[in-house]
């Protein structure tokens, strides 16, 4: 009787863990879909491959076929990696909250504008006034 109880307890724990894992994985997949991961990967590959094969006069249909195959082959592995990263940094509840925001028009606008803000931020770092402040503060801390 004791062995049956232990076995039942282990099976229950495993099924609860499996359900939680499945719910988390589904939520990560939802997040990646809301973030247009597949489209962004494909867009990135299109830019990369176009530069690489521009010199070789590759037919556009061949280039598109290659990009589609690369996307199909790589996105599942990328998704697997992203699932692990999300598991390290977010709870299921946090991920649901993020996704709820990303599903709104404002969330989609933020995603669309994120690259623009990233570029603007990098350009702002090149501002001579900001560079001078960085050098001044670094010297204060390191040239003693």
N, CA, C and O atoms as a MOPAC input file, in Angstrom:
PM7 MOZYME 1SCF
protein

 N      0.82000 1    -1.19100 1     0.00000 1
 C      0.00000 1     0.00000 1     0.00000 1
 C      0.86900 1     1.26200 1     0.00000 1
 O      0.58200 1     2.23300 1    -0.70100 1
 N      1.92900 1     1.22400 1     0.79800 1
 C      2.83800 1     2.36400 1     0.88400 1
 C      3.50400 1     2.61100 1    -0.47000 1
 O      3.66400 1     3.76300 1    -0.87300 1
 N      3.89500 1     1.54700 1    -1.17900 1
 C      4.53600 1     1.68200 1    -2.49500 1
 C      3.55400 1     2.27800 1    -3.50300 1
 O      3.94100 1     3.09600 1    -4.33700 1
 N      2.30900 1     1.87800 1    -3.43000 1
 C      1.30000 1     2.40000 1    -4.35300 1
 C      1.10500 1     3.89800 1    -4.10400 1
 O      0.99000 1     4.67500 1    -5.05200 1
 N      1.06800 1     4.29900 1    -2.84500 1
 C      0.90700 1     5.70500 1    -2.50600 1
 C      2.08700 1     6.51900 1    -3.03200 1
 O      1.89400 1     7.58900 1    -3.61000 1
 N      3.30200 1     6.02300 1    -2.83500 1
 C      4.50500 1     6.72000 1    -3.31600 1
 C      4.47500 1     6.81900 1    -4.83900 1
 O      4.75400 1     7.87900 1    -5.40000 1
 N      4.13800 1     5.71600 1    -5.50600 1
 C      4.06000 1     5.71900 1    -6.96300 1
 C      3.00600 1     6.72000 1    -7.44400 1
 O      3.25600 1     7.48400 1    -8.37600 1
 N      1.83800 1     6.71800 1    -6.81500 1
 C      0.77500 1     7.65500 1    -7.16700 1
 C      1.23100 1     9.09900 1    -6.95900 1
 O      0.95000 1     9.96300 1    -7.78900 1
 N      1.92500 1     9.36300 1    -5.86800 1
 C      2.42400 1    10.71400 1    -5.57700 1
 C      3.42600 1    11.16300 1    -6.63500 1
 O      3.38200 1    12.30300 1    -7.09900 1
 N      4.32600 1    10.26000 1    -7.01200 1
 C      5.31900 1    10.59600 1    -8.04200 1
 C      4.64700 1    10.86800 1    -9.39100 1
 O      4.99300 1    11.83000 1   -10.07700 1
 N      3.70400 1    10.03600 1    -9.76000 1
 C      3.00300 1    10.23300 1   -11.03300 1
 C      2.21600 1    11.54500 1   -11.03900 1
 O      2.17300 1    12.24100 1   -12.05400 1
 N      1.60300 1    11.87500 1    -9.92600 1
 C      0.86700 1    13.13700 1    -9.82000 1
 C      1.81500 1    14.31300 1    -9.95500 1
 O      1.52500 1    15.26600 1   -10.67800 1
 N      2.94300 1    14.25400 1    -9.26900 1
 C      3.92900 1    15.33400 1    -9.34500 1
 C      4.45100 1    15.49300 1   -10.76600 1
 O      4.60600 1    16.61200 1   -11.25300 1
 N      4.72200 1    14.37700 1   -11.42800 1
 C      5.20900 1    14.43000 1   -12.80800 1
 C      4.17600 1    15.01800 1   -13.75100 1
 O      4.51900 1    15.80100 1   -14.63600 1
 N      2.92900 1    14.65400 1   -13.57400 1
 C      1.89400 1    15.18100 1   -14.47400 1
 C      1.67000 1    16.66500 1   -14.23700 1
 O      1.41700 1    17.40200 1   -15.19100 1
 N      1.75400 1    17.12300 1   -13.00300 1
 C      1.61300 1    18.55500 1   -12.69900 1
 C      2.77900 1    19.32000 1   -13.30800 1
 O      2.58100 1    20.37300 1   -13.91300 1
 N      4.00000 1    18.79700 1   -13.15400 1
 C      5.18100 1    19.42800 1   -13.73200 1
 C      5.07300 1    19.47200 1   -15.24100 1
 O      5.39900 1    20.48500 1   -15.86000 1
 N      4.61900 1    18.38300 1   -15.83800 1
 C      4.47200 1    18.31700 1   -17.28600 1
 C      3.44300 1    19.31900 1   -17.77400 1
 O      3.65100 1    19.97300 1   -18.79700 1
 N      2.32400 1    19.45100 1   -17.04900 1
 C      1.29400 1    20.41600 1   -17.42600 1
 C      1.83800 1    21.83300 1   -17.33300 1
 O      1.62000 1    22.64300 1   -18.23500 1
 N      2.54900 1    22.14100 1   -16.24200 1
 C      3.11000 1    23.48100 1   -16.06500 1
 C      4.12800 1    23.77700 1   -17.16400 1
 O      4.16300 1    24.87800 1   -17.71300 1
 N      4.95100 1    22.78600 1   -17.47500 1
 C      5.94700 1    22.93200 1   -18.53100 1
 C      5.25800 1    23.20100 1   -19.86200 1
 O      5.67200 1    24.08000 1   -20.61800 1
 N      4.22000 1    22.45000 1   -20.14000 1
 C      3.49100 1    22.60800 1   -21.38600 1
 C      2.84700 1    23.98800 1   -21.45900 1
 O      2.88800 1    24.62800 1   -22.50900 1
 N      2.26200 1    24.45100 1   -20.37700 1
 C      1.64200 1    25.77700 1   -20.34700 1
 C      2.69400 1    26.85800 1   -20.56400 1
 O      2.45100 1    27.82900 1   -21.28000 1
 N      3.85300 1    26.69400 1   -19.95400 1
 C      4.92400 1    27.67100 1   -20.11500 1
 C      5.41300 1    27.68500 1   -21.56000 1
 O      5.57900 1    28.75000 1   -22.15500 1
 N      5.64200 1    26.50600 1   -22.11800 1
 C      6.10600 1    26.41500 1   -23.50900 1
 C      5.10500 1    27.07400 1   -24.45800 1
 O      5.49600 1    27.78300 1   -25.38500 1
 N      3.82600 1    26.83800 1   -24.22700 1
 C      2.79700 1    27.44600 1   -25.07200 1
 C      2.82400 1    28.96400 1   -24.95000 1
 O      2.64700 1    29.67900 1   -25.93700 1
 N      3.04600 1    29.44800 1   -23.73500 1
 C      3.08600 1    30.89900 1   -23.52600 1
 C      4.31800 1    31.51400 1   -24.18100 1
 O      4.24600 1    32.62400 1   -24.70900 1
 N      5.45900 1    30.80300 1   -24.15300 1
 C      6.65400 1    31.29400 1   -24.85300 1
 C      6.37900 1    31.34100 1   -26.35200 1
 O      6.72800 1    32.31200 1   -27.02400 1
 N      5.75800 1    30.29800 1   -26.86600 1
 C      5.43100 1    30.27800 1   -28.29400 1
 C      4.50200 1    31.43600 1   -28.65900 1
 O      4.64800 1    32.05500 1   -29.71300 1
 N      3.55400 1    31.71600 1   -27.77900 1
 C      2.66200 1    32.86700 1   -28.00400 1
 C      3.46900 1    34.16300 1   -28.01900 1
 O      3.24700 1    35.02600 1   -28.86700 1
 N      4.39400 1    34.29400 1   -27.08800 1
 C      5.21900 1    35.49300 1   -27.01200 1
 C      6.04700 1    35.66900 1   -28.28000 1
 O      6.13000 1    36.76800 1   -28.82800 1
 N      6.64900 1    34.59600 1   -28.73800 1
 C      7.46100 1    34.66800 1   -29.94500 1
 C      6.61200 1    35.00300 1   -31.16800 1
 O      7.06100 1    35.70400 1   -32.07500 1
 N      5.39000 1    34.49800 1   -31.18100 1
 C      4.47300 1    34.82200 1   -32.27400 1
 C      4.09100 1    36.30300 1   -32.22000 1
 O      4.08000 1    36.98000 1   -33.24800 1
 N      3.78000 1    36.80000 1   -31.03100 1
 C      3.43300 1    38.20700 1   -30.87800 1
 C      4.60100 1    39.12200 1   -31.25900 1
 O      4.40700 1    40.24100 1   -31.73200 1
 N      5.81700 1    38.61500 1   -31.04100 1
 C      7.01100 1    39.38800 1   -31.37500 1
 C      7.45300 1    39.18200 1   -32.82300 1
 O      8.46100 1    39.74000 1   -33.25900 1
 N      6.69800 1    38.38400 1   -33.55600 1
 C      6.96900 1    38.13800 1   -34.98100 1
 C      8.37400 1    37.55600 1   -35.19500 1
 O      9.08700 1    37.94100 1   -36.12200 1
 N      8.75300 1    36.61800 1   -34.31400 1
 C     10.09200 1    36.03100 1   -34.35100 1
 C     10.42700 1    35.44300 1   -35.71300 1
 O     11.50700 1    35.68700 1   -36.25100 1
 N      9.51600 1    34.67900 1   -36.26200 1
 C      9.77500 1    34.02400 1   -37.55100 1
 C      9.98300 1    35.06600 1   -38.65100 1
 O     10.90700 1    34.94200 1   -39.45500 1
 N      9.13500 1    36.08500 1   -38.68700 1
 C      9.25900 1    37.13900 1   -39.69400 1
 C     10.57400 1    37.90500 1   -39.54100 1
 O     11.23700 1    38.21700 1   -40.53000 1
 N     10.94100 1    38.20100 1   -38.31000 1
 C     12.18000 1    38.93700 1   -38.06200 1
 C     13.38400 1    38.10200 1   -38.48500 1
 O     14.31700 1    38.62000 1   -39.09900 1
 N     13.36300 1    36.80300 1   -38.15700 1
 C     14.45800 1    35.91900 1   -38.56700 1
 C     14.55700 1    35.88900 1   -40.09000 1
 O     15.64500 1    36.00400 1   -40.65400 1
 N     13.41100 1    35.73500 1   -40.74400 1
 C     13.39400 1    35.66400 1   -42.20800 1
 C     13.87800 1    36.97500 1   -42.81800 1
 O     14.62900 1    36.97100 1   -43.79400 1
 N     13.45400 1    38.07800 1   -42.25000 1
 C     13.89100 1    39.39400 1   -42.72700 1
 C     15.40000 1    39.55000 1   -42.56700 1
 O     16.07600 1    40.05400 1   -43.46300 1
 N     15.91700 1    39.12000 1   -41.43900 1
 C     17.35400 1    39.18300 1   -41.19600 1
 C     18.11900 1    38.31100 1   -42.19300 1
 O     19.14800 1    38.72000 1   -42.73200 1
 N     17.60400 1    37.11200 1   -42.42900 1
 C     18.24800 1    36.21700 1   -43.40000 1
 C     18.18900 1    36.80000 1   -44.80600 1
 O     19.13700 1    36.65500 1   -45.57900 1
 N     17.08700 1    37.45700 1   -45.14200 1
 C     16.94900 1    38.07300 1   -46.46600 1
 C     18.01600 1    39.14400 1   -46.65400 1
 O     18.65300 1    39.21400 1   -47.70500 1
 N     18.20700 1    39.96800 1   -45.64400 1
 C     19.23400 1    41.01000 1   -45.73300 1
 C     20.62600 1    40.39900 1   -45.84700 1
 O     21.43300 1    40.82100 1   -46.67600 1
 N     20.90100 1    39.40100 1   -45.00500 1
 C     22.21700 1    38.75900 1   -45.01500 1
 C     22.48800 1    38.05600 1   -46.33800 1
 O     23.54500 1    38.24000 1   -46.94100 1
 N     21.53100 1    37.25100 1   -46.78400 1
 C     21.72900 1    36.47300 1   -48.00100 1
 C     21.77500 1    37.36600 1   -49.24900 1
 O     22.51000 1    37.07400 1   -50.19200 1
 N     21.00900 1    38.43000 1   -49.25600 1
 C     21.01900 1    39.34000 1   -50.40500 1
 C     22.39700 1    39.95900 1   -50.58400 1
 O     22.88700 1    40.08600 1   -51.70600 1
 N     23.01100 1    40.33800 1   -49.49200 1
 C     24.36100 1    40.91800 1   -49.56200 1
 C     25.35600 1    39.86100 1   -50.03500 1
 O     26.20600 1    40.13600 1   -50.88200 1
 N     25.24700 1    38.65800 1   -49.48700 1
 C     26.20200 1    37.60700 1   -49.84500 1
 C     26.09400 1    37.18000 1   -51.30800 1
 O     27.10300 1    36.89700 1   -51.95300 1
 N     24.87000 1    37.13600 1   -51.82700 1
 C     24.67800 1    36.59900 1   -53.17500 1
 C     24.42900 1    37.66600 1   -54.24100 1
 O     24.18800 1    37.34200 1   -55.40400 1
 N     24.48600 1    38.91500 1   -53.84800 1
 C     24.27600 1    39.99700 1   -54.80000 1
 C     25.32500 1    39.94600 1   -55.90900 1
 O     25.01800 1    40.18800 1   -57.07600 1
 N     26.53800 1    39.63500 1   -55.54000 1
 C     27.63300 1    39.59100 1   -56.51200 1
 C     27.50200 1    38.41900 1   -57.47800 1
 O     28.06300 1    38.46300 1   -58.57300 1
 N     26.78600 1    37.39200 1   -57.10300 1
 C     26.71000 1    36.18500 1   -57.92800 1
 C     25.49900 1    36.16100 1   -58.84600 1
 O     25.27800 1    35.17400 1   -59.54800 1
 N     24.70900 1    37.23300 1   -58.85400 1
 C     23.51600 1    37.31000 1   -59.69700 1
 C     22.60100 1    36.09400 1   -59.53100 1
 O     22.18000 1    35.48100 1   -60.51200 1
 N     22.30700 1    35.76200 1   -58.29700 1
 C     21.41700 1    34.64100 1   -58.00100 1
 C     19.98200 1    35.04000 1   -58.33600 1
 O     19.55300 1    36.15100 1   -58.02700 1
 N     19.25600 1    34.14500 1   -58.95800 1
 C     17.84800 1    34.36100 1   -59.28700 1
 C     17.05600 1    34.56700 1   -57.99600 1
 O     17.27400 1    33.86700 1   -57.00800 1
 N     16.14200 1    35.52700 1   -58.01500 1
 C     15.35500 1    35.86300 1   -56.81800 1
 C     14.56600 1    34.67700 1   -56.29200 1
 O     14.44000 1    34.51200 1   -55.07900 1
 N     14.03000 1    33.84300 1   -57.18900 1
 C     13.24300 1    32.69000 1   -56.72400 1
 C     14.13600 1    31.68400 1   -56.00200 1
 O     13.70500 1    31.06500 1   -55.02900 1
 N     15.37800 1    31.51300 1   -56.46800 1
 C     16.32100 1    30.61100 1   -55.78500 1
 C     16.71200 1    31.17900 1   -54.42700 1
 O     16.81500 1    30.45000 1   -53.44000 1
 N     16.92700 1    32.48000 1   -54.39300 1
 C     17.28000 1    33.12900 1   -53.13100 1
 C     16.13700 1    32.98600 1   -52.13100 1
 O     16.37000 1    32.65200 1   -50.97000 1
 N     14.91000 1    33.23500 1   -52.57000 1
 C     13.74500 1    33.10500 1   -51.68200 1
 C     13.55000 1    31.66900 1   -51.21000 1
 O     13.19500 1    31.43500 1   -50.05500 1
 N     13.78200 1    30.70800 1   -52.10400 1
 C     13.65300 1    29.29900 1   -51.71500 1
 C     14.68700 1    28.94200 1   -50.64900 1
 O     14.38500 1    28.23100 1   -49.69100 1
 N     15.90200 1    29.44100 1   -50.82700 1
 C     16.95900 1    29.17300 1   -49.83700 1
 C     16.61100 1    29.80300 1   -48.49300 1
 O     16.78400 1    29.18100 1   -47.44500 1
 N     16.12400 1    31.02800 1   -48.52900 1
 C     15.76600 1    31.72600 1   -47.28600 1
 C     14.61400 1    31.01000 1   -46.58300 1
 O     14.62600 1    30.86800 1   -45.36000 1
 N     13.62800 1    30.56100 1   -47.34300 1
 C     12.50800 1    29.81300 1   -46.74400 1
 C     13.00200 1    28.52900 1   -46.08300 1
 O     12.57900 1    28.19800 1   -44.97600 1
 N     13.89900 1    27.80200 1   -46.76400 1
 C     14.42000 1    26.55500 1   -46.20500 1
 C     15.25900 1    26.81400 1   -44.95900 1
 O     15.16400 1    26.07700 1   -43.97800 1
 N     16.07900 1    27.86000 1   -44.99900 1
 C     16.89000 1    28.21400 1   -43.82500 1
 C     15.98500 1    28.57600 1   -42.65600 1
 O     16.21800 1    28.15100 1   -41.52500 1
 N     14.95800 1    29.36000 1   -42.93200 1
 C     14.01800 1    29.76200 1   -41.87700 1
 C     13.33700 1    28.53900 1   -41.27100 1
 O     13.26000 1    28.40900 1   -40.04900 1
 N     12.84300 1    27.64400 1   -42.12300 1
 C     12.18200 1    26.42600 1   -41.63400 1
 C     13.12700 1    25.55400 1   -40.81400 1
 O     12.71200 1    24.92300 1   -39.84200 1
 N     14.38600 1    25.52200 1   -41.20300 1
 C     15.35500 1    24.68100 1   -40.50700 1
 C     15.83000 1    25.29300 1   -39.19000 1
 O     16.11400 1    24.56600 1   -38.23800 1
 N     15.91600 1    26.61000 1   -39.12800 1
 C     16.53400 1    27.25400 1   -37.96400 1
 C     15.56400 1    27.75600 1   -36.90200 1
 O     15.91200 1    27.78200 1   -35.72200 1
 N     14.37100 1    28.14900 1   -37.28700 1
 C     13.44100 1    28.73100 1   -36.31300 1
 C     13.08000 1    27.75500 1   -35.18000 1
 O     12.98300 1    28.19100 1   -34.03300 1
 N     12.87900 1    26.46700 1   -35.44600 1
 C     12.59300 1    25.56800 1   -34.31200 1
 C     13.71900 1    25.53600 1   -33.26200 1
 O     13.44700 1    25.49500 1   -32.06200 1
 N     14.95600 1    25.55400 1   -33.70900 1
 C     16.08600 1    25.56200 1   -32.76600 1
 C     16.15600 1    26.89800 1   -32.03100 1
 O     16.43800 1    26.94400 1   -30.83300 1
 N     15.90000 1    27.96500 1   -32.74700 1
 C     15.86500 1    29.28500 1   -32.12500 1
 C     14.75500 1    29.34200 1   -31.06900 1
 O     14.95000 1    29.88900 1   -29.98400 1
 N     13.60900 1    28.78100 1   -31.39100 1
 C     12.48400 1    28.73100 1   -30.44400 1
 C     12.87100 1    27.94200 1   -29.19700 1
 O     12.55900 1    28.35000 1   -28.07900 1
 N     13.53800 1    26.83200 1   -29.38700 1
 C     13.99000 1    26.00900 1   -28.25200 1
 C     14.92300 1    26.81800 1   -27.34000 1
 O     14.79600 1    26.77900 1   -26.11600 1
 N     15.85000 1    27.54400 1   -27.94700 1
 C     16.78100 1    28.37700 1   -27.18100 1
 C     16.03300 1    29.47300 1   -26.43400 1
 O     16.32100 1    29.74200 1   -25.26700 1
 N     15.07600 1    30.10400 1   -27.10200 1
 C     14.30900 1    31.18100 1   -26.47300 1
 C     13.47300 1    30.65000 1   -25.30400 1
 O     13.32100 1    31.33300 1   -24.29100 1
 N     12.93500 1    29.44300 1   -25.44000 1
 C     12.16800 1    28.84500 1   -24.33800 1
 C     13.04700 1    28.72100 1   -23.09700 1
 O     12.60900 1    29.01700 1   -21.98600 1
 N     14.27600 1    28.28600 1   -23.29300 1
 C     15.18400 1    28.14300 1   -22.15500 1
 C     15.50800 1    29.50000 1   -21.53500 1
 O     15.56200 1    29.62600 1   -20.31100 1
 N     15.72000 1    30.50500 1   -22.36400 1
 C     15.99700 1    31.84300 1   -21.83400 1
 C     14.81000 1    32.39300 1   -21.04900 1
 O     14.98200 1    32.95300 1   -19.96700 1
 N     13.61600 1    32.23200 1   -21.59300 1
 C     12.42800 1    32.70500 1   -20.89300 1
 C     12.26300 1    31.97700 1   -19.55900 1
 O     11.89200 1    32.59300 1   -18.55900 1
 N     12.53500 1    30.67500 1   -19.53900 1
 C     12.40600 1    29.89800 1   -18.29300 1
 C     13.37900 1    30.39000 1   -17.23200 1
 O     13.08000 1    30.35000 1   -16.03800 1
 N     14.54100 1    30.85400 1   -17.66700 1
 C     15.54600 1    31.34600 1   -16.72000 1
 C     15.16500 1    32.69200 1   -16.12300 1
 O     15.58600 1    33.01700 1   -15.01300 1
 N     14.37600 1    33.47600 1   -16.84500 1
 C     14.16600 1    34.86100 1   -16.43000 1
 C     12.72800 1    35.24600 1   -16.07000 1
 O     12.51000 1    36.29700 1   -15.46600 1
 N     11.74700 1    34.41700 1   -16.43000 1
 C     10.35900 1    34.77500 1   -16.17800 1
 C      9.57700 1    33.60400 1   -15.60100 1
 O      9.85800 1    32.44000 1   -15.88700 1
 N      8.59300 1    33.94400 1   -14.78500 1
 C      7.62000 1    32.94400 1   -14.34300 1
 C      6.52100 1    32.88500 1   -15.39700 1
 O      6.44500 1    33.74200 1   -16.27700 1
 N      5.68200 1    31.87800 1   -15.30100 1
 C      4.55700 1    31.76300 1   -16.22500 1
 C      3.65400 1    32.98800 1   -16.11100 1
 O      3.20500 1    33.52600 1   -17.12300 1
 N      3.39000 1    33.42600 1   -14.89600 1
 C      2.51800 1    34.59000 1   -14.69500 1
 C      3.13800 1    35.85100 1   -15.30100 1
 O      2.42900 1    36.64200 1   -15.92300 1
 N      4.43000 1    36.04900 1   -15.13200 1
 C      5.09400 1    37.21400 1   -15.72500 1
 C      5.00700 1    37.17500 1   -17.25500 1
 O      4.74600 1    38.18800 1   -17.90400 1
 N      5.22900 1    36.00300 1   -17.80000 1
 C      5.17600 1    35.84800 1   -19.25700 1
 C      3.76700 1    36.12700 1   -19.78300 1
 O      3.60900 1    36.73500 1   -20.84200 1
 N      2.75100 1    35.68800 1   -19.05400 1
 C      1.36800 1    35.98700 1   -19.45500 1
 C      1.12000 1    37.49500 1   -19.44700 1
 O      0.46800 1    38.02300 1   -20.34800 1
 N      1.63400 1    38.18100 1   -18.44000 1
 C      1.46200 1    39.62900 1   -18.35800 1
 C      2.16400 1    40.32800 1   -19.52500 1
 O      1.62000 1    41.26000 1   -20.11700 1
 N      3.37300 1    39.87100 1   -19.84900 1
 C      4.10300 1    40.43000 1   -20.99200 1
 C      3.29600 1    40.21900 1   -22.26900 1
 O      3.12600 1    41.14200 1   -23.06600 1
 N      2.80700 1    39.01000 1   -22.45400 1
 C      2.05300 1    38.69100 1   -23.66200 1
 C      0.74400 1    39.47500 1   -23.74900 1
 O      0.32900 1    39.89900 1   -24.82700 1
 N      0.10700 1    39.65700 1   -22.60300 1
 C     -1.12300 1    40.45100 1   -22.60700 1
 C     -0.83000 1    41.86700 1   -23.10400 1
 O     -1.62100 1    42.44400 1   -23.85000 1
 N      0.30300 1    42.41900 1   -22.68900 1
 C      0.69300 1    43.74600 1   -23.16900 1
 C      1.04700 1    43.70200 1   -24.65800 1
 O      0.59400 1    44.54400 1   -25.43400 1
 N      1.85500 1    42.72300 1   -25.04800 1
 C      2.27500 1    42.64200 1   -26.45400 1
 C      1.09400 1    42.44100 1   -27.39800 1
 O      1.17000 1    42.81000 1   -28.57000 1
 N      0.02300 1    41.86800 1   -26.90700 1
 C     -1.15900 1    41.61700 1   -27.74000 1
 C     -1.98100 1    42.88500 1   -27.98100 1
 O     -2.86300 1    42.89800 1   -28.84000 1
 N     -1.69700 1    43.94500 1   -27.23000 1
 C     -2.44600 1    45.19300 1   -27.41500 1
 C     -1.86700 1    45.99400 1   -28.57400 1
 O     -0.72900 1    45.75700 1   -28.97800 1
 N     -2.62900 1    46.93200 1   -29.11000 1
 C     -2.08400 1    47.80100 1   -30.16400 1
 C     -0.83200 1    48.56700 1   -29.70100 1
 O      0.10900 1    48.74500 1   -30.47500 1
 N     -0.82600 1    49.01500 1   -28.44900 1
 C      0.34100 1    49.73200 1   -27.92400 1
 C      1.54900 1    48.78800 1   -27.84000 1
 O      2.67100 1    49.18700 1   -28.15300 1
 N      1.32100 1    47.55000 1   -27.42100 1
 C      2.40400 1    46.57200 1   -27.36200 1
 C      2.98200 1    46.30300 1   -28.73800 1
 O      4.19900 1    46.22100 1   -28.90000 1
 N      2.11300 1    46.16400 1   -29.73300 1
 C      2.58100 1    45.94400 1   -31.10500 1
 C      3.32500 1    47.17100 1   -31.63200 1
 O      4.31000 1    47.03700 1   -32.35900 1
 N      2.85900 1    48.35600 1   -31.26800 1
 C      3.55000 1    49.58500 1   -31.67200 1
 C      4.94300 1    49.63700 1   -31.04200 1
 O      5.91800 1    50.00600 1   -31.69700 1
 N      5.02200 1    49.26500 1   -29.77400 1
 C      6.31700 1    49.26300 1   -29.09100 1
 C      7.28000 1    48.30400 1   -29.77300 1
 O      8.45100 1    48.63000 1   -29.97200 1
 N      6.78800 1    47.11600 1   -30.13100 1
 C      7.64000 1    46.14700 1   -30.82700 1
 C      8.11200 1    46.68600 1   -32.17300 1
 O      9.27200 1    46.51900 1   -32.54900 1
 N      7.20600 1    47.32800 1   -32.88600 1
 C      7.53800 1    47.86800 1   -34.20600 1
 C      8.59500 1    48.97000 1   -34.09700 1
 O      9.47900 1    49.07800 1   -34.94800 1
 N      8.49800 1    49.78300 1   -33.04800 1
 C      9.41600 1    50.91100 1   -32.89400 1
 C     10.70600 1    50.56800 1   -32.14700 1
 O     11.63900 1    51.37200 1   -32.14500 1
 N     10.77900 1    49.40800 1   -31.52100 1
 C     11.95800 1    49.04900 1   -30.72800 1
 C     13.26900 1    49.17100 1   -31.51100 1
 O     14.22900 1    49.72800 1   -30.97600 1
 N     13.35500 1    48.68200 1   -32.73900 1
 C     14.61800 1    48.84700 1   -33.48400 1
 C     14.96600 1    50.31700 1   -33.72700 1
 O     16.13900 1    50.68900 1   -33.69100 1
 N     13.96200 1    51.14800 1   -33.97300 1
 C     14.20500 1    52.57700 1   -34.18200 1
 C     14.80000 1    53.20800 1   -32.93600 1
 O     15.74500 1    53.99200 1   -33.02000 1
 N     14.24200 1    52.86400 1   -31.77500 1
 C     14.75500 1    53.40500 1   -30.51900 1
 C     16.15900 1    52.88200 1   -30.21800 1
 O     17.00000 1    53.61900 1   -29.70200 1
 N     16.41300 1    51.61800 1   -30.53700 1
 C     17.74300 1    51.04900 1   -30.30200 1
 C     18.79600 1    51.78100 1   -31.13800 1
 O     19.86700 1    52.12000 1   -30.63300 1
 N     18.49400 1    52.02100 1   -32.40100 1
 C     19.43300 1    52.74500 1   -33.27400 1
 C     19.63000 1    54.16500 1   -32.76700 1
 O     20.76000 1    54.64900 1   -32.70600 1
 N     18.54100 1    54.83900 1   -32.40100 1
 C     18.63900 1    56.21300 1   -31.89400 1
 C     19.47900 1    56.26500 1   -30.61400 1
 O     20.26400 1    57.19100 1   -30.41300 1
 N     19.30300 1    55.27000 1   -29.76200 1
 C     20.08800 1    55.21300 1   -28.53400 1
 C     21.57400 1    55.02900 1   -28.81400 1
 O     22.41500 1    55.65700 1   -28.17100 1
 N     21.89500 1    54.16300 1   -29.77900 1
 C     23.30500 1    53.96200 1   -30.13800 1
 C     23.88500 1    55.23400 1   -30.75500 1
 O     25.03700 1    55.58400 1   -30.49500 1
 N     23.08700 1    55.92500 1   -31.57000 1
 C     23.55600 1    57.17500 1   -32.17000 1
 C     23.76000 1    58.24300 1   -31.09900 1
 O     24.71600 1    59.01700 1   -31.16000 1
 N     22.86000 1    58.28300 1   -30.12200 1
 C     22.98600 1    59.25800 1   -29.04100 1
 C     24.27400 1    59.03800 1   -28.24800 1
 O     24.88200 1    59.99300 1   -27.76400 1
 N     24.68000 1    57.79400 1   -28.12100 1
 C     25.92500 1    57.49100 1   -27.40100 1
 C     27.14800 1    58.07200 1   -28.11300 1
 O     28.20000 1    58.24500 1   -27.49700 1
 N     27.01500 1    58.36800 1   -29.39100 1
 C     28.12100 1    58.94600 1   -30.15200 1
 C     28.18100 1    60.46800 1   -30.02300 1
 O     29.11500 1    61.09300 1   -30.52400 1
 N     27.20400 1    61.06400 1   -29.36100 1
 C     27.16000 1    62.50700 1   -29.14600 1
 C     28.43500 1    62.92900 1   -28.41900 1
 O     28.78300 1    62.33900 1   -27.39600 1
 N     29.14400 1    63.95400 1   -28.93600 1
 C     30.40000 1    64.38800 1   -28.29000 1
 C     30.22900 1    64.78100 1   -26.82200 1
 O     31.12600 1    64.53700 1   -26.01500 1
 N     29.09900 1    65.38100 1   -26.46700 1
 C     28.88300 1    65.75500 1   -25.06900 1
 C     28.79800 1    64.51400 1   -24.18000 1
 O     29.37400 1    64.48000 1   -23.09300 1
 N     28.08200 1    63.50500 1   -24.64800 1
 C     27.96200 1    62.25900 1   -23.88200 1
 C     29.32000 1    61.56300 1   -23.80300 1
 O     29.70700 1    61.08300 1   -22.73800 1
 N     30.04000 1    61.50700 1   -24.91100 1
 C     31.36900 1    60.88900 1   -24.91900 1
 C     32.29600 1    61.60600 1   -23.93500 1
 O     33.04800 1    60.95400 1   -23.20900 1
 N     32.24900 1    62.93200 1   -23.90400 1
 C     33.09000 1    63.70200 1   -22.98600 1
 C     32.74700 1    63.39100 1   -21.53800 1
 O     33.64200 1    63.26600 1   -20.70100 1
 N     31.46000 1    63.26500 1   -21.23500 1
 C     31.05400 1    62.93200 1   -19.86800 1
 C     31.55600 1    61.54100 1   -19.47700 1
 O     32.01500 1    61.33500 1   -18.35400 1
 N     31.46800 1    60.59700 1   -20.40200 1
 C     31.94300 1    59.23100 1   -20.12700 1
 C     33.43300 1    59.26200 1   -19.80600 1
 O     33.87300 1    58.67100 1   -18.81900 1
 N     34.19900 1    59.94400 1   -20.63300 1
 C     35.65500 1    60.02200 1   -20.42700 1
 C     35.95900 1    60.70800 1   -19.10300 1
 O     36.80000 1    60.23500 1   -18.33800 1
 N     35.28500 1    61.81800 1   -18.82700 1
 C     35.51800 1    62.55800 1   -17.58600 1
 C     35.24600 1    61.69700 1   -16.35700 1
 O     36.05100 1    61.66900 1   -15.42600 1
 N     34.12600 1    61.00400 1   -16.35200 1
 C     33.76800 1    60.17500 1   -15.19100 1
 C     34.69200 1    58.96600 1   -15.08700 1
 O     35.09500 1    58.59000 1   -13.98600 1
 N     35.03000 1    58.35700 1   -16.21000 1
 C     35.94900 1    57.20900 1   -16.17700 1
 C     37.30400 1    57.63000 1   -15.62600 1
 O     37.88400 1    56.91200 1   -14.81200 1
 N     37.82000 1    58.77800 1   -16.05200 1
 C     39.11500 1    59.25700 1   -15.53400 1
 C     39.04300 1    59.47300 1   -14.03600 1
 O     39.97900 1    59.13500 1   -13.31100 1
 N     37.93800 1    60.03600 1   -13.56800 1
 C     37.77300 1    60.30000 1   -12.12900 1
 C     37.87900 1    58.99700 1   -11.33000 1
 O     38.43100 1    58.98400 1   -10.23000 1
 N     37.35400 1    57.91500 1   -11.88000 1
 C     37.32800 1    56.64400 1   -11.16100 1
 C     38.58500 1    55.80800 1   -11.37600 1
 O     38.97900 1    55.04300 1   -10.49600 1
 N     39.20700 1    55.94900 1   -12.52500 1
 C     40.30800 1    55.04200 1   -12.85800 1
 C     41.68100 1    55.67100 1   -12.86400 1
 O     42.67400 1    54.94500 1   -12.82500 1
 N     41.78500 1    56.99200 1   -12.91100 1
 C     43.09800 1    57.64400 1   -12.94100 1
 C     43.44700 1    58.21300 1   -11.56600 1
 O     43.66200 1    59.41600 1   -11.41800 1
 N     43.49700 1    57.35700 1   -10.59200 1
 C     43.82200 1    57.80400 1    -9.21900 1
 C     45.20500 1    57.35700 1    -8.85100 1
 O     45.66800 1    57.63000 1    -7.74400 1

